[in-house]
Amino acid sequence: MSKLAEFMEIVKSYVLKNWNNKNLITSVLCVYGVYKAIYYTFFDKLRKIPGPLITRFFLFPTNRAKSTGKYTDYLFSLHNKYGPIVRIGPNMVSDSSAADFKKVMASYKFSKSSFYDGFGGAHQNIFSTKSEDFNRMRRRQIGPAFSQTGLDSVESIVEDICITAFIKKMNELVEDSNGSAQFNYFKYYQDVTADVIGELAFGERFHAIENNGHPVTGWVNASMRKSFIISSFTLLKALMPFIPALDTVVPELKNFCLQAINNRRSLIKSGKFDKDRIDILQMLLVAVNTSNKKPLSDDELIAEMATMVIAGVDTTSITMTWLTTYYMLYPEVYRKVVDEIRSNFPDRNYKISDKEAREKLPYFVATVYETLRIRGSVGGALPRDVPKEGVELSGFYIPRGIEVSMFIAGAHRDPKVWGHDLSFNPDRFMGPNGENLKKELLAFSSGVRICPGRNLAWAEVLMIIPNLINNFDLRFPKTSLYGPNILDPSNGNEPMVPKDVTYATRPPENPDRDCNIIISKRS
């Protein structure tokens, strides 16, 4: 018999002899505390994993970081101190190794952890599901909409929103302000991506650009924050089916999706729906669940459509927000981008397509890659469960049942891949070596769970930003708290970057204050 087993026999004997003692509860709690201390100090399978002592016993520091939006900063602080593998809870580790990231994401062996339960709603969806079969099924059902062929079929629609409608709105702002206007680019980028996902998902745009916004962007922000916080706490997830207020999709967004579903059914029933128009909603309405051979229920449809809206609005707009911010902080980079765009497309009225941007604007494309590396739109980590055979990661054996969180932002600073100069430097993605580094980018995840909407995200960025810059000059207002000469001593005297906040995605912490810009017609 092991010493731990002997100790537990002594505890059991004591409890049985004193079960009616008024101090029993206190005694049991004390004994339990001693047991946990002994176990996690001498017998714990993760005892060799470095990390703060408190994380051997409690999840509190990790959950506090998650609930306050500081999870990315928290993980950086731990990895900077302890290395690529660090313990963040009794049964959790975080991993910032790029090689480990690809290893874990390469197959379905590492299933999504319980963190995803309830993410984006009480019903499983393409993002939250832990089932390999379910994920494959949904990808088959909606995959054509996000394939390059599918996007080519709606290119004119996306172009009309990302270029025509957006540039028209910018011109109106400038003309109404006598040639120079201040606008919040975080907000307007959300308006554009909202209109795009409205068209591709529901078959009708939200008209957020023309109307200076749409409630859907607020619903998205609230749902993302709520999903991340509730998914971090086991008790809240367990109570979600019984307490409607805990549903991670705000009711306004759920009702909006349900109304759109019912409207589409009415159009189909009346024969007024254009059968040649195929969007994500229509794909799901005609889809059949392979598990029960039945069409998707209303709850399943709402879960998928809400997920599409949340993912489609938030991530791409955040990428463009950080890209614009870095242009303003690094004027020499911005000037090179301006020169490249305007020399290749001297006619400001010419509509630059995403394909032309990719082919003719290599430096601009490099700045997008570098922004995705240094400040990607996905924050925190992607938690996975270690399979029964266990796994070795960065020299440490991780046993089955442990949750390993793959830290994307940390992997994007892995010195084995990116070297030790981690400052904003788009040149790293230029030339033959740059082409190789592009394959190391993990902003859209990797392997079997790679983001199905990555082609759409690239198309939006490659349309919106080049056409914006080809038409307008951009600069921070004089009242901005940030600029190329406002330096950060803690980051090698690089320009100070606005703080971010992590609730699954990683937007600026204070976009209303920090994401304002002056635009004027190009000189």
Short mmCIF file of C-alpha atoms in Angstrom, two decimals:
data_model
loop_
_atom_site.label_atom_id
_atom_site.label_comp_id
_atom_site.label_asym_id
_atom_site.label_seq_id
_atom_site.Cartn_x
_atom_site.Cartn_y
_atom_site.Cartn_z
CA MET A 1 0.00 0.00 0.00
CA SER A 2 1.34 3.46 -0.95
CA LYS A 3 1.95 6.10 1.68
CA LEU A 4 -0.83 8.22 0.19
CA ALA A 5 -3.26 5.30 0.44
CA GLU A 6 -2.21 4.68 4.05
CA PHE A 7 -2.82 8.33 4.82
CA MET A 8 -6.30 8.18 3.29
CA GLU A 9 -7.13 5.08 5.38
CA ILE A 10 -6.22 7.02 8.51
CA VAL A 11 -8.46 9.87 7.37
CA LYS A 12 -11.33 7.48 6.64
CA SER A 13 -11.01 5.88 10.09
CA TYR A 14 -11.01 9.28 11.78
CA VAL A 15 -14.14 10.43 9.92
CA LEU A 16 -16.06 7.24 10.77
CA LYS A 17 -15.23 7.55 14.46
CA ASN A 18 -16.17 11.22 14.67
CA TRP A 19 -19.01 11.53 12.17
CA ASN A 20 -21.35 13.19 14.72
CA ASN A 21 -18.74 15.55 16.12
CA LYS A 22 -19.73 19.21 15.69
CA ASN A 23 -16.21 19.96 14.50
CA LEU A 24 -16.29 17.20 11.90
CA ILE A 25 -16.94 19.51 8.95
CA THR A 26 -14.06 21.74 9.91
CA SER A 27 -11.84 18.73 10.44
CA VAL A 28 -12.78 17.16 7.12
CA LEU A 29 -12.11 20.40 5.27
CA CYS A 30 -8.73 20.69 6.92
CA VAL A 31 -7.89 17.09 6.13
CA TYR A 32 -9.05 17.57 2.54
CA GLY A 33 -6.80 20.60 2.26
CA VAL A 34 -3.85 18.64 3.61
CA TYR A 35 -4.61 15.80 1.21
CA LYS A 36 -4.72 18.16 -1.78
CA ALA A 37 -1.47 19.76 -0.69
CA ILE A 38 0.27 16.39 -0.35
CA TYR A 39 -1.16 15.09 -3.63
CA TYR A 40 -0.27 18.11 -5.77
CA THR A 41 3.16 18.39 -4.17
CA PHE A 42 4.34 14.77 -4.35
CA PHE A 43 2.01 12.66 -6.52
CA ASP A 44 0.56 15.03 -9.11
CA LYS A 45 1.29 14.00 -12.71
CA LEU A 46 1.91 17.63 -13.65
CA ARG A 47 4.23 18.44 -10.76
CA LYS A 48 7.21 18.84 -13.12
CA ILE A 49 5.41 21.45 -15.24
CA PRO A 50 6.64 24.94 -14.27
CA GLY A 51 4.23 27.62 -13.17
CA PRO A 52 2.99 29.60 -10.17
CA LEU A 53 2.50 27.45 -7.07
CA ILE A 54 -1.11 28.55 -6.69
CA THR A 55 -2.07 27.05 -10.07
CA ARG A 56 -1.35 23.56 -8.70
CA PHE A 57 -4.39 23.93 -6.47
CA PHE A 58 -6.67 26.59 -7.95
CA LEU A 59 -8.00 27.93 -11.24
CA PHE A 60 -8.69 31.29 -9.66
CA PRO A 61 -5.83 33.28 -11.26
CA THR A 62 -6.66 31.94 -14.72
CA ASN A 63 -10.41 32.51 -14.40
CA ARG A 64 -9.85 35.98 -13.00
CA ALA A 65 -7.72 36.83 -16.03
CA LYS A 66 -10.42 35.47 -18.35
CA SER A 67 -13.30 37.29 -16.68
CA THR A 68 -11.45 40.64 -16.70
CA GLY A 69 -10.37 40.39 -20.34
CA LYS A 70 -6.68 40.10 -19.47
CA TYR A 71 -6.18 36.45 -20.39
CA THR A 72 -3.71 37.11 -23.22
CA ASP A 73 -1.60 39.40 -21.03
CA TYR A 74 -1.70 36.83 -18.23
CA LEU A 75 -0.48 34.03 -20.47
CA PHE A 76 2.30 36.20 -21.87
CA SER A 77 3.49 37.01 -18.35
CA LEU A 78 3.63 33.32 -17.45
CA HIS A 79 5.35 32.15 -20.62
CA ASN A 80 7.90 34.96 -20.45
CA LYS A 81 8.83 33.71 -16.98
CA TYR A 82 8.47 29.92 -17.24
CA GLY A 83 8.96 29.03 -20.91
CA PRO A 84 6.82 27.39 -23.62
CA ILE A 85 4.96 25.04 -21.25
CA VAL A 86 3.37 26.48 -18.12
CA ARG A 87 0.78 25.25 -15.65
CA ILE A 88 -2.35 27.42 -15.41
CA GLY A 89 -4.57 25.17 -13.27
CA PRO A 90 -4.72 21.83 -11.43
CA ASN A 91 -5.43 20.04 -14.71
CA MET A 92 -4.52 22.70 -17.25
CA VAL A 93 -1.37 23.75 -19.05
CA SER A 94 -0.70 26.47 -21.61
CA ASP A 95 1.60 25.88 -24.58
CA SER A 96 3.19 28.67 -26.65
CA SER A 97 5.28 26.47 -28.96
CA ALA A 98 4.47 26.85 -32.67
CA ALA A 99 5.55 23.26 -33.36
CA ASP A 100 3.34 21.95 -30.56
CA PHE A 101 0.42 24.00 -31.90
CA LYS A 102 0.62 22.28 -35.27
CA LYS A 103 1.07 18.90 -33.63
CA VAL A 104 -2.04 19.25 -31.48
CA MET A 105 -4.20 20.76 -34.21
CA ALA A 106 -3.20 18.27 -36.90
CA SER A 107 -5.91 15.72 -36.10
CA TYR A 108 -9.12 15.12 -34.16
CA LYS A 109 -7.25 13.13 -31.49
CA PHE A 110 -7.08 16.27 -29.35
CA SER A 111 -10.77 17.07 -28.96
CA LYS A 112 -12.04 20.48 -27.98
CA SER A 113 -12.25 20.81 -24.21
CA SER A 114 -15.32 21.46 -22.08
CA PHE A 115 -14.50 25.16 -22.35
CA TYR A 116 -16.45 25.19 -25.63
CA ASP A 117 -19.64 23.84 -24.05
CA GLY A 118 -22.25 26.51 -24.52
CA PHE A 119 -19.97 28.77 -26.54
CA GLY A 120 -22.24 30.67 -28.89
CA GLY A 121 -25.40 29.19 -27.38
CA ALA A 122 -26.79 26.17 -25.57
CA HIS A 123 -26.79 24.03 -28.74
CA GLN A 124 -23.61 22.75 -30.33
CA ASN A 125 -22.56 24.47 -33.54
CA ILE A 126 -19.70 24.35 -35.99
CA PHE A 127 -17.50 26.34 -33.61
CA SER A 128 -18.39 24.75 -30.28
CA THR A 129 -18.79 21.10 -31.23
CA LYS A 130 -16.36 18.53 -29.85
CA SER A 131 -17.62 15.85 -32.23
CA GLU A 132 -15.49 14.96 -35.24
CA ASP A 133 -18.55 13.69 -37.13
CA PHE A 134 -20.58 16.82 -36.39
CA ASN A 135 -17.74 19.10 -37.44
CA ARG A 136 -17.25 17.23 -40.71
CA MET A 137 -20.99 17.31 -41.39
CA ARG A 138 -21.33 21.05 -40.86
CA ARG A 139 -18.22 21.80 -42.92
CA ARG A 140 -19.67 19.78 -45.80
CA GLN A 141 -22.98 21.62 -45.49
CA ILE A 142 -21.68 25.20 -45.46
CA GLY A 143 -18.17 24.72 -46.86
CA PRO A 144 -19.14 25.61 -50.45
CA ALA A 145 -20.11 29.12 -49.33
CA PHE A 146 -16.58 29.79 -48.06
CA SER A 147 -14.64 27.99 -50.80
CA GLN A 148 -12.82 30.09 -53.37
CA THR A 149 -15.35 28.97 -55.98
CA GLY A 150 -18.20 30.01 -53.72
CA LEU A 151 -16.66 33.40 -53.03
CA ASP A 152 -16.00 33.95 -56.74
CA SER A 153 -19.73 33.49 -57.33
CA VAL A 154 -20.57 36.35 -54.94
CA GLU A 155 -17.53 38.52 -55.72
CA SER A 156 -19.65 41.32 -57.18
CA ILE A 157 -21.79 41.44 -54.02
CA VAL A 158 -18.80 41.56 -51.68
CA GLU A 159 -17.12 44.17 -53.90
CA ASP A 160 -20.24 46.33 -53.87
CA ILE A 161 -20.16 46.41 -50.06
CA CYS A 162 -16.41 46.51 -49.36
CA ILE A 163 -15.55 49.01 -52.08
CA THR A 164 -18.53 50.85 -53.55
CA ALA A 165 -20.68 51.34 -50.44
CA PHE A 166 -17.76 51.83 -48.04
CA ILE A 167 -15.86 54.35 -50.19
CA LYS A 168 -19.11 56.18 -50.91
CA LYS A 169 -19.66 56.52 -47.16
CA MET A 170 -16.12 57.81 -46.64
CA ASN A 171 -16.61 60.38 -49.40
CA GLU A 172 -19.83 61.56 -47.76
CA LEU A 173 -18.04 61.98 -44.42
CA VAL A 174 -15.25 64.01 -46.01
CA GLU A 175 -17.57 66.19 -48.10
CA ASP A 176 -19.83 66.89 -45.13
CA SER A 177 -16.78 68.03 -43.13
CA ASN A 178 -15.25 70.35 -45.74
CA GLY A 179 -12.60 67.98 -47.00
CA SER A 180 -11.40 66.36 -43.78
CA ALA A 181 -13.32 64.13 -41.39
CA GLN A 182 -12.69 62.25 -38.18
CA PHE A 183 -14.24 58.81 -37.91
CA ASN A 184 -13.96 55.74 -35.72
CA TYR A 185 -12.43 53.05 -37.90
CA PHE A 186 -13.21 50.23 -35.46
CA LYS A 187 -16.91 51.04 -35.77
CA TYR A 188 -16.94 51.49 -39.53
CA TYR A 189 -14.98 48.30 -40.17
CA GLN A 190 -17.60 46.45 -38.11
CA ASP A 191 -20.32 48.04 -40.25
CA VAL A 192 -18.69 46.77 -43.45
CA THR A 193 -18.16 43.22 -42.21
CA ALA A 194 -21.70 43.18 -40.81
CA ASP A 195 -23.12 44.03 -44.22
CA VAL A 196 -21.00 41.36 -45.88
CA ILE A 197 -22.03 38.59 -43.50
CA GLY A 198 -25.64 39.77 -43.79
CA GLU A 199 -25.54 39.18 -47.52
CA LEU A 200 -23.65 35.89 -47.43
CA ALA A 201 -25.44 34.40 -44.43
CA PHE A 202 -28.99 35.78 -44.69
CA GLY A 203 -29.18 36.91 -48.31
CA GLU A 204 -29.70 40.55 -47.34
CA ARG A 205 -27.36 43.19 -46.01
CA PHE A 206 -27.93 44.99 -42.74
CA HIS A 207 -27.32 48.45 -44.32
CA ALA A 208 -24.99 49.23 -41.45
CA ILE A 209 -22.73 51.36 -43.67
CA GLU A 210 -25.47 53.66 -44.95
CA ASN A 211 -27.24 53.94 -41.60
CA ASN A 212 -24.13 54.50 -39.46
CA GLY A 213 -24.43 51.15 -37.75
CA HIS A 214 -26.81 48.32 -36.97
CA PRO A 215 -27.73 46.78 -33.61
CA VAL A 216 -26.19 43.49 -34.76
CA THR A 217 -22.67 44.79 -34.07
CA GLY A 218 -23.59 45.48 -30.44
CA TRP A 219 -25.23 42.05 -30.14
CA VAL A 220 -22.06 40.46 -31.49
CA ASN A 221 -19.82 42.25 -28.99
CA ALA A 222 -22.10 41.34 -26.07
CA SER A 223 -22.45 37.70 -27.14
CA MET A 224 -18.71 37.25 -27.61
CA ARG A 225 -17.93 38.65 -24.17
CA LYS A 226 -20.69 36.64 -22.50
CA SER A 227 -19.67 33.40 -24.25
CA PHE A 228 -16.06 33.70 -23.18
CA ILE A 229 -16.81 34.48 -19.54
CA ILE A 230 -19.52 31.84 -19.02
CA SER A 231 -17.54 29.17 -20.87
CA SER A 232 -14.71 29.73 -18.39
CA PHE A 233 -16.81 28.71 -15.38
CA THR A 234 -18.11 25.13 -15.08
CA LEU A 235 -20.95 26.03 -12.70
CA LEU A 236 -22.34 28.73 -14.99
CA LYS A 237 -22.31 26.35 -17.96
CA ALA A 238 -24.12 23.69 -15.92
CA LEU A 239 -26.84 26.17 -15.00
CA MET A 240 -27.27 27.51 -18.53
CA PRO A 241 -30.11 25.13 -19.56
CA PHE A 242 -32.09 26.17 -16.48
CA ILE A 243 -31.42 29.92 -16.46
CA PRO A 244 -32.18 31.58 -19.81
CA ALA A 245 -30.25 34.70 -18.81
CA LEU A 246 -27.05 32.64 -18.94
CA ASP A 247 -27.49 31.79 -22.63
CA THR A 248 -24.34 33.10 -24.24
CA VAL A 249 -26.12 34.45 -27.33
CA VAL A 250 -28.00 37.61 -26.38
CA PRO A 251 -31.77 37.29 -26.95
CA GLU A 252 -31.83 40.12 -29.50
CA LEU A 253 -29.47 38.20 -31.80
CA LYS A 254 -31.39 34.94 -31.33
CA ASN A 255 -34.69 36.66 -32.14
CA PHE A 256 -33.14 38.33 -35.17
CA CYS A 257 -31.92 34.97 -36.50
CA LEU A 258 -35.29 33.31 -35.87
CA GLN A 259 -37.12 36.11 -37.68
CA ALA A 260 -34.77 35.77 -40.66
CA ILE A 261 -35.37 32.00 -40.72
CA ASN A 262 -39.15 32.43 -40.65
CA ASN A 263 -39.03 35.14 -43.32
CA ARG A 264 -37.05 32.84 -45.59
CA ARG A 265 -39.51 30.00 -45.09
CA SER A 266 -42.36 32.36 -46.00
CA LEU A 267 -40.58 33.43 -49.18
CA ILE A 268 -39.98 29.81 -50.16
CA LYS A 269 -43.59 28.86 -49.43
CA SER A 270 -44.93 31.76 -51.50
CA GLY A 271 -42.59 30.99 -54.40
CA LYS A 272 -40.92 34.40 -54.15
CA PHE A 273 -37.47 33.17 -53.15
CA ASP A 274 -34.83 33.35 -55.87
CA LYS A 275 -33.76 29.72 -56.24
CA ASP A 276 -30.54 30.77 -57.95
CA ARG A 277 -29.46 32.65 -54.82
CA ILE A 278 -27.61 30.29 -52.48
CA ASP A 279 -26.53 31.62 -49.09
CA ILE A 280 -25.58 29.98 -45.81
CA LEU A 281 -29.12 30.12 -44.43
CA GLN A 282 -30.46 28.32 -47.49
CA MET A 283 -27.71 25.70 -47.27
CA LEU A 284 -28.69 24.97 -43.68
CA LEU A 285 -32.43 24.96 -44.39
CA VAL A 286 -32.04 22.19 -46.96
CA ALA A 287 -29.40 20.31 -44.95
CA VAL A 288 -30.10 17.06 -43.09
CA ASN A 289 -28.45 15.95 -39.87
CA THR A 290 -26.67 12.69 -40.59
CA SER A 291 -27.24 11.54 -37.00
CA ASN A 292 -31.06 11.44 -37.21
CA LYS A 293 -31.76 12.06 -40.92
CA LYS A 294 -33.86 15.09 -39.98
CA PRO A 295 -33.64 18.74 -41.04
CA LEU A 296 -32.09 21.18 -38.60
CA SER A 297 -34.42 22.34 -35.84
CA ASP A 298 -35.02 26.03 -35.22
CA ASP A 299 -32.65 25.92 -32.25
CA GLU A 300 -29.93 24.34 -34.39
CA LEU A 301 -30.45 26.88 -37.15
CA ILE A 302 -30.28 29.76 -34.68
CA ALA A 303 -27.09 28.37 -33.14
CA GLU A 304 -25.37 28.12 -36.52
CA MET A 305 -26.58 31.47 -37.85
CA ALA A 306 -25.67 33.31 -34.64
CA THR A 307 -22.21 31.75 -34.81
CA MET A 308 -21.81 32.92 -38.42
CA VAL A 309 -22.76 36.47 -37.50
CA ILE A 310 -20.46 36.58 -34.46
CA ALA A 311 -17.49 35.16 -36.35
CA GLY A 312 -18.15 37.11 -39.54
CA VAL A 313 -18.47 40.54 -37.95
CA ASP A 314 -15.86 40.48 -35.21
CA THR A 315 -12.64 38.86 -36.35
CA THR A 316 -12.07 40.57 -39.70
CA SER A 317 -13.01 44.03 -38.43
CA ILE A 318 -10.54 43.61 -35.55
CA THR A 319 -7.78 42.61 -37.98
CA MET A 320 -8.35 45.76 -40.04
CA THR A 321 -8.50 47.85 -36.88
CA TRP A 322 -5.06 46.71 -35.73
CA LEU A 323 -3.68 47.01 -39.27
CA THR A 324 -4.77 50.65 -39.46
CA THR A 325 -3.42 51.31 -35.97
CA TYR A 326 0.01 49.94 -36.86
CA TYR A 327 0.09 52.03 -40.03
CA MET A 328 -0.40 55.14 -37.94
CA LEU A 329 2.24 54.08 -35.40
CA TYR A 330 4.82 53.20 -38.07
CA PRO A 331 4.67 56.01 -40.68
CA GLU A 332 7.53 54.56 -42.74
CA VAL A 333 5.50 51.36 -43.19
CA TYR A 334 2.37 53.33 -44.00
CA ARG A 335 4.22 55.43 -46.59
CA LYS A 336 5.58 52.31 -48.32
CA VAL A 337 2.06 50.86 -48.46
CA VAL A 338 0.67 54.12 -49.87
CA ASP A 339 3.39 54.32 -52.53
CA GLU A 340 2.92 50.69 -53.53
CA ILE A 341 -0.85 51.01 -53.88
CA ARG A 342 -0.89 54.34 -55.69
CA SER A 343 1.95 53.51 -58.06
CA ASN A 344 0.21 50.32 -59.14
CA PHE A 345 -3.24 51.90 -59.27
CA PRO A 346 -2.81 55.61 -60.13
CA ASP A 347 -6.53 56.06 -60.86
CA ARG A 348 -8.17 56.61 -57.49
CA ASN A 349 -11.54 55.62 -58.93
CA TYR A 350 -10.29 52.21 -59.96
CA LYS A 351 -11.73 49.41 -57.85
CA ILE A 352 -8.87 47.21 -56.65
CA SER A 353 -10.02 43.60 -56.38
CA ASP A 354 -8.72 41.19 -53.78
CA LYS A 355 -6.96 39.16 -56.48
CA GLU A 356 -5.19 42.26 -57.82
CA ALA A 357 -4.15 43.26 -54.32
CA ARG A 358 -2.65 39.84 -53.68
CA GLU A 359 -0.80 39.82 -57.01
CA LYS A 360 0.42 43.41 -57.24
CA LEU A 361 0.77 44.58 -53.63
CA PRO A 362 3.25 42.21 -51.95
CA TYR A 363 4.35 44.70 -49.30
CA PHE A 364 0.78 45.54 -48.34
CA VAL A 365 0.03 41.81 -48.06
CA ALA A 366 3.12 41.46 -45.87
CA THR A 367 1.75 44.12 -43.50
CA VAL A 368 -1.46 42.12 -43.14
CA TYR A 369 0.51 38.99 -42.28
CA GLU A 370 2.62 40.88 -39.77
CA THR A 371 -0.46 42.38 -38.13
CA LEU A 372 -2.02 38.92 -37.85
CA ARG A 373 1.21 37.72 -36.24
CA ILE A 374 1.79 40.52 -33.77
CA ARG A 375 -1.83 41.32 -32.84
CA GLY A 376 -4.17 38.70 -34.27
CA SER A 377 -7.90 38.99 -33.78
CA VAL A 378 -8.12 35.78 -31.71
CA GLY A 379 -6.92 36.16 -28.12
CA GLY A 380 -6.29 33.79 -25.27
CA ALA A 381 -5.81 30.14 -26.20
CA LEU A 382 -7.52 27.21 -27.89
CA PRO A 383 -8.03 24.49 -25.23
CA ARG A 384 -7.81 20.82 -26.20
CA ASP A 385 -8.07 17.57 -24.21
CA VAL A 386 -5.05 15.27 -24.25
CA PRO A 387 -6.01 11.80 -25.62
CA LYS A 388 -5.66 8.54 -23.72
CA GLU A 389 -2.10 7.84 -24.90
CA GLY A 390 -0.86 11.19 -23.59
CA VAL A 391 1.55 13.42 -25.50
CA GLU A 392 5.01 14.91 -25.22
CA LEU A 393 5.08 18.67 -25.77
CA SER A 394 8.28 20.72 -25.64
CA GLY A 395 10.03 18.01 -23.63
CA PHE A 396 7.26 17.48 -21.06
CA TYR A 397 4.97 14.46 -20.92
CA ILE A 398 1.32 15.49 -20.61
CA PRO A 399 -0.99 12.63 -19.50
CA ARG A 400 -4.53 11.91 -20.69
CA GLY A 401 -7.37 14.08 -19.47
CA ILE A 402 -5.28 17.21 -19.09
CA GLU A 403 -6.50 20.33 -20.86
CA VAL A 404 -3.73 21.87 -22.94
CA SER A 405 -4.41 25.42 -24.13
CA MET A 406 -2.67 26.31 -27.37
CA PHE A 407 -1.64 29.94 -27.05
CA ILE A 408 -1.76 31.46 -30.55
CA ALA A 409 -0.26 34.84 -29.65
CA GLY A 410 2.56 33.07 -27.84
CA ALA A 411 3.24 30.80 -30.82
CA HIS A 412 3.50 33.92 -32.96
CA ARG A 413 6.44 34.97 -30.80
CA ASP A 414 8.16 31.59 -30.74
CA PRO A 415 11.87 32.45 -31.27
CA LYS A 416 12.43 29.09 -33.00
CA VAL A 417 10.22 30.36 -35.83
CA TRP A 418 10.29 34.14 -35.67
CA GLY A 419 13.71 34.86 -34.19
CA HIS A 420 14.31 37.27 -31.35
CA ASP A 421 13.34 40.51 -33.12
CA LEU A 422 9.60 40.47 -32.52
CA SER A 423 8.89 44.14 -33.26
CA PHE A 424 6.46 45.13 -36.02
CA ASN A 425 8.39 44.29 -39.18
CA PRO A 426 6.46 43.41 -42.37
CA ASP A 427 9.73 42.80 -44.21
CA ARG A 428 9.96 39.41 -42.51
CA PHE A 429 7.21 38.26 -44.89
CA MET A 430 8.97 39.46 -48.05
CA GLY A 431 11.09 37.34 -50.38
CA PRO A 432 11.56 33.55 -50.42
CA ASN A 433 11.97 33.29 -46.64
CA GLY A 434 8.84 35.38 -46.21
CA GLU A 435 6.85 32.88 -48.25
CA ASN A 436 7.98 30.15 -45.89
CA LEU A 437 7.04 32.21 -42.84
CA LYS A 438 3.54 32.77 -44.21
CA LYS A 439 3.00 29.04 -43.76
CA GLU A 440 3.86 29.43 -40.06
CA LEU A 441 1.06 31.91 -39.37
CA LEU A 442 -1.58 30.43 -37.07
CA ALA A 443 -4.07 33.30 -36.95
CA PHE A 444 -6.76 31.13 -38.57
CA SER A 445 -5.76 28.10 -36.48
CA SER A 446 -4.33 25.03 -38.20
CA GLY A 447 -5.06 21.48 -39.23
CA VAL A 448 -8.52 19.93 -39.11
CA ARG A 449 -10.07 22.88 -37.29
CA ILE A 450 -8.70 25.65 -39.50
CA CYS A 451 -11.15 28.55 -39.85
CA PRO A 452 -13.58 27.85 -42.73
CA GLY A 453 -14.07 31.59 -43.28
CA ARG A 454 -10.42 32.49 -43.84
CA ASN A 455 -10.86 33.04 -47.60
CA LEU A 456 -13.68 35.49 -46.96
CA ALA A 457 -11.65 37.31 -44.30
CA TRP A 458 -8.73 37.73 -46.70
CA ALA A 459 -11.03 38.92 -49.48
CA GLU A 460 -12.53 41.62 -47.25
CA VAL A 461 -9.18 42.93 -46.02
CA LEU A 462 -7.66 42.90 -49.52
CA MET A 463 -10.57 44.91 -50.88
CA ILE A 464 -11.28 47.38 -48.10
CA ILE A 465 -7.83 48.62 -47.06
CA PRO A 466 -6.18 49.16 -50.50
CA ASN A 467 -9.22 51.03 -51.83
CA LEU A 468 -9.44 53.14 -48.68
CA ILE A 469 -5.76 54.11 -48.95
CA ASN A 470 -6.00 54.70 -52.70
CA ASN A 471 -8.75 57.25 -52.11
CA PHE A 472 -7.80 58.91 -48.84
CA ASP A 473 -4.90 60.07 -46.70
CA LEU A 474 -5.03 58.88 -43.08
CA ARG A 475 -3.61 60.30 -39.86
CA PHE A 476 -4.21 60.18 -36.14
CA PRO A 477 -5.91 63.28 -34.67
CA LYS A 478 -3.69 65.59 -32.62
CA THR A 479 -5.58 64.57 -29.49
CA SER A 480 -4.64 60.89 -29.90
CA LEU A 481 -2.91 59.28 -26.95
CA TYR A 482 -0.79 57.29 -29.39
CA GLY A 483 1.62 58.05 -32.19
CA PRO A 484 5.03 57.16 -33.65
CA ASN A 485 6.83 59.35 -31.12
CA ILE A 486 4.99 58.08 -28.04
CA LEU A 487 7.23 55.19 -27.08
CA ASP A 488 6.88 52.18 -24.79
CA PRO A 489 10.00 51.64 -22.63
CA SER A 490 8.77 48.17 -21.65
CA ASN A 491 8.78 47.12 -25.31
CA GLY A 492 12.18 48.25 -26.51
CA ASN A 493 11.02 51.83 -27.06
CA GLU A 494 8.75 50.76 -29.89
CA PRO A 495 5.66 52.96 -30.37
CA MET A 496 3.08 52.52 -27.63
CA VAL A 497 0.21 50.32 -28.85
CA PRO A 498 -3.34 50.73 -27.47
CA LYS A 499 -4.19 48.12 -24.88
CA ASP A 500 -6.28 45.17 -25.99
CA VAL A 501 -8.85 43.07 -24.19
CA THR A 502 -9.52 39.35 -24.65
CA TYR A 503 -13.00 37.87 -24.75
CA ALA A 504 -12.21 35.14 -27.31
CA THR A 505 -11.38 37.89 -29.81
CA ARG A 506 -8.78 40.56 -29.11
CA PRO A 507 -10.05 44.08 -29.91
CA PRO A 508 -8.70 47.34 -28.50
CA GLU A 509 -9.74 47.86 -24.90
CA ASN A 510 -11.07 51.36 -25.53
CA PRO A 511 -11.97 51.62 -29.24
CA ASP A 512 -14.18 54.70 -28.79
CA ARG A 513 -11.14 56.62 -27.55
CA ASP A 514 -8.24 54.97 -29.34
CA CYS A 515 -9.56 54.16 -32.82
CA ASN A 516 -10.29 57.58 -34.27
CA ILE A 517 -8.62 58.77 -37.44
CA ILE A 518 -8.64 61.81 -39.73
CA ILE A 519 -9.27 61.12 -43.40
CA SER A 520 -8.99 63.51 -46.31
CA LYS A 521 -9.02 62.99 -50.05
CA ARG A 522 -5.60 61.86 -51.23
CA SER A 523 -3.16 64.59 -52.13
#
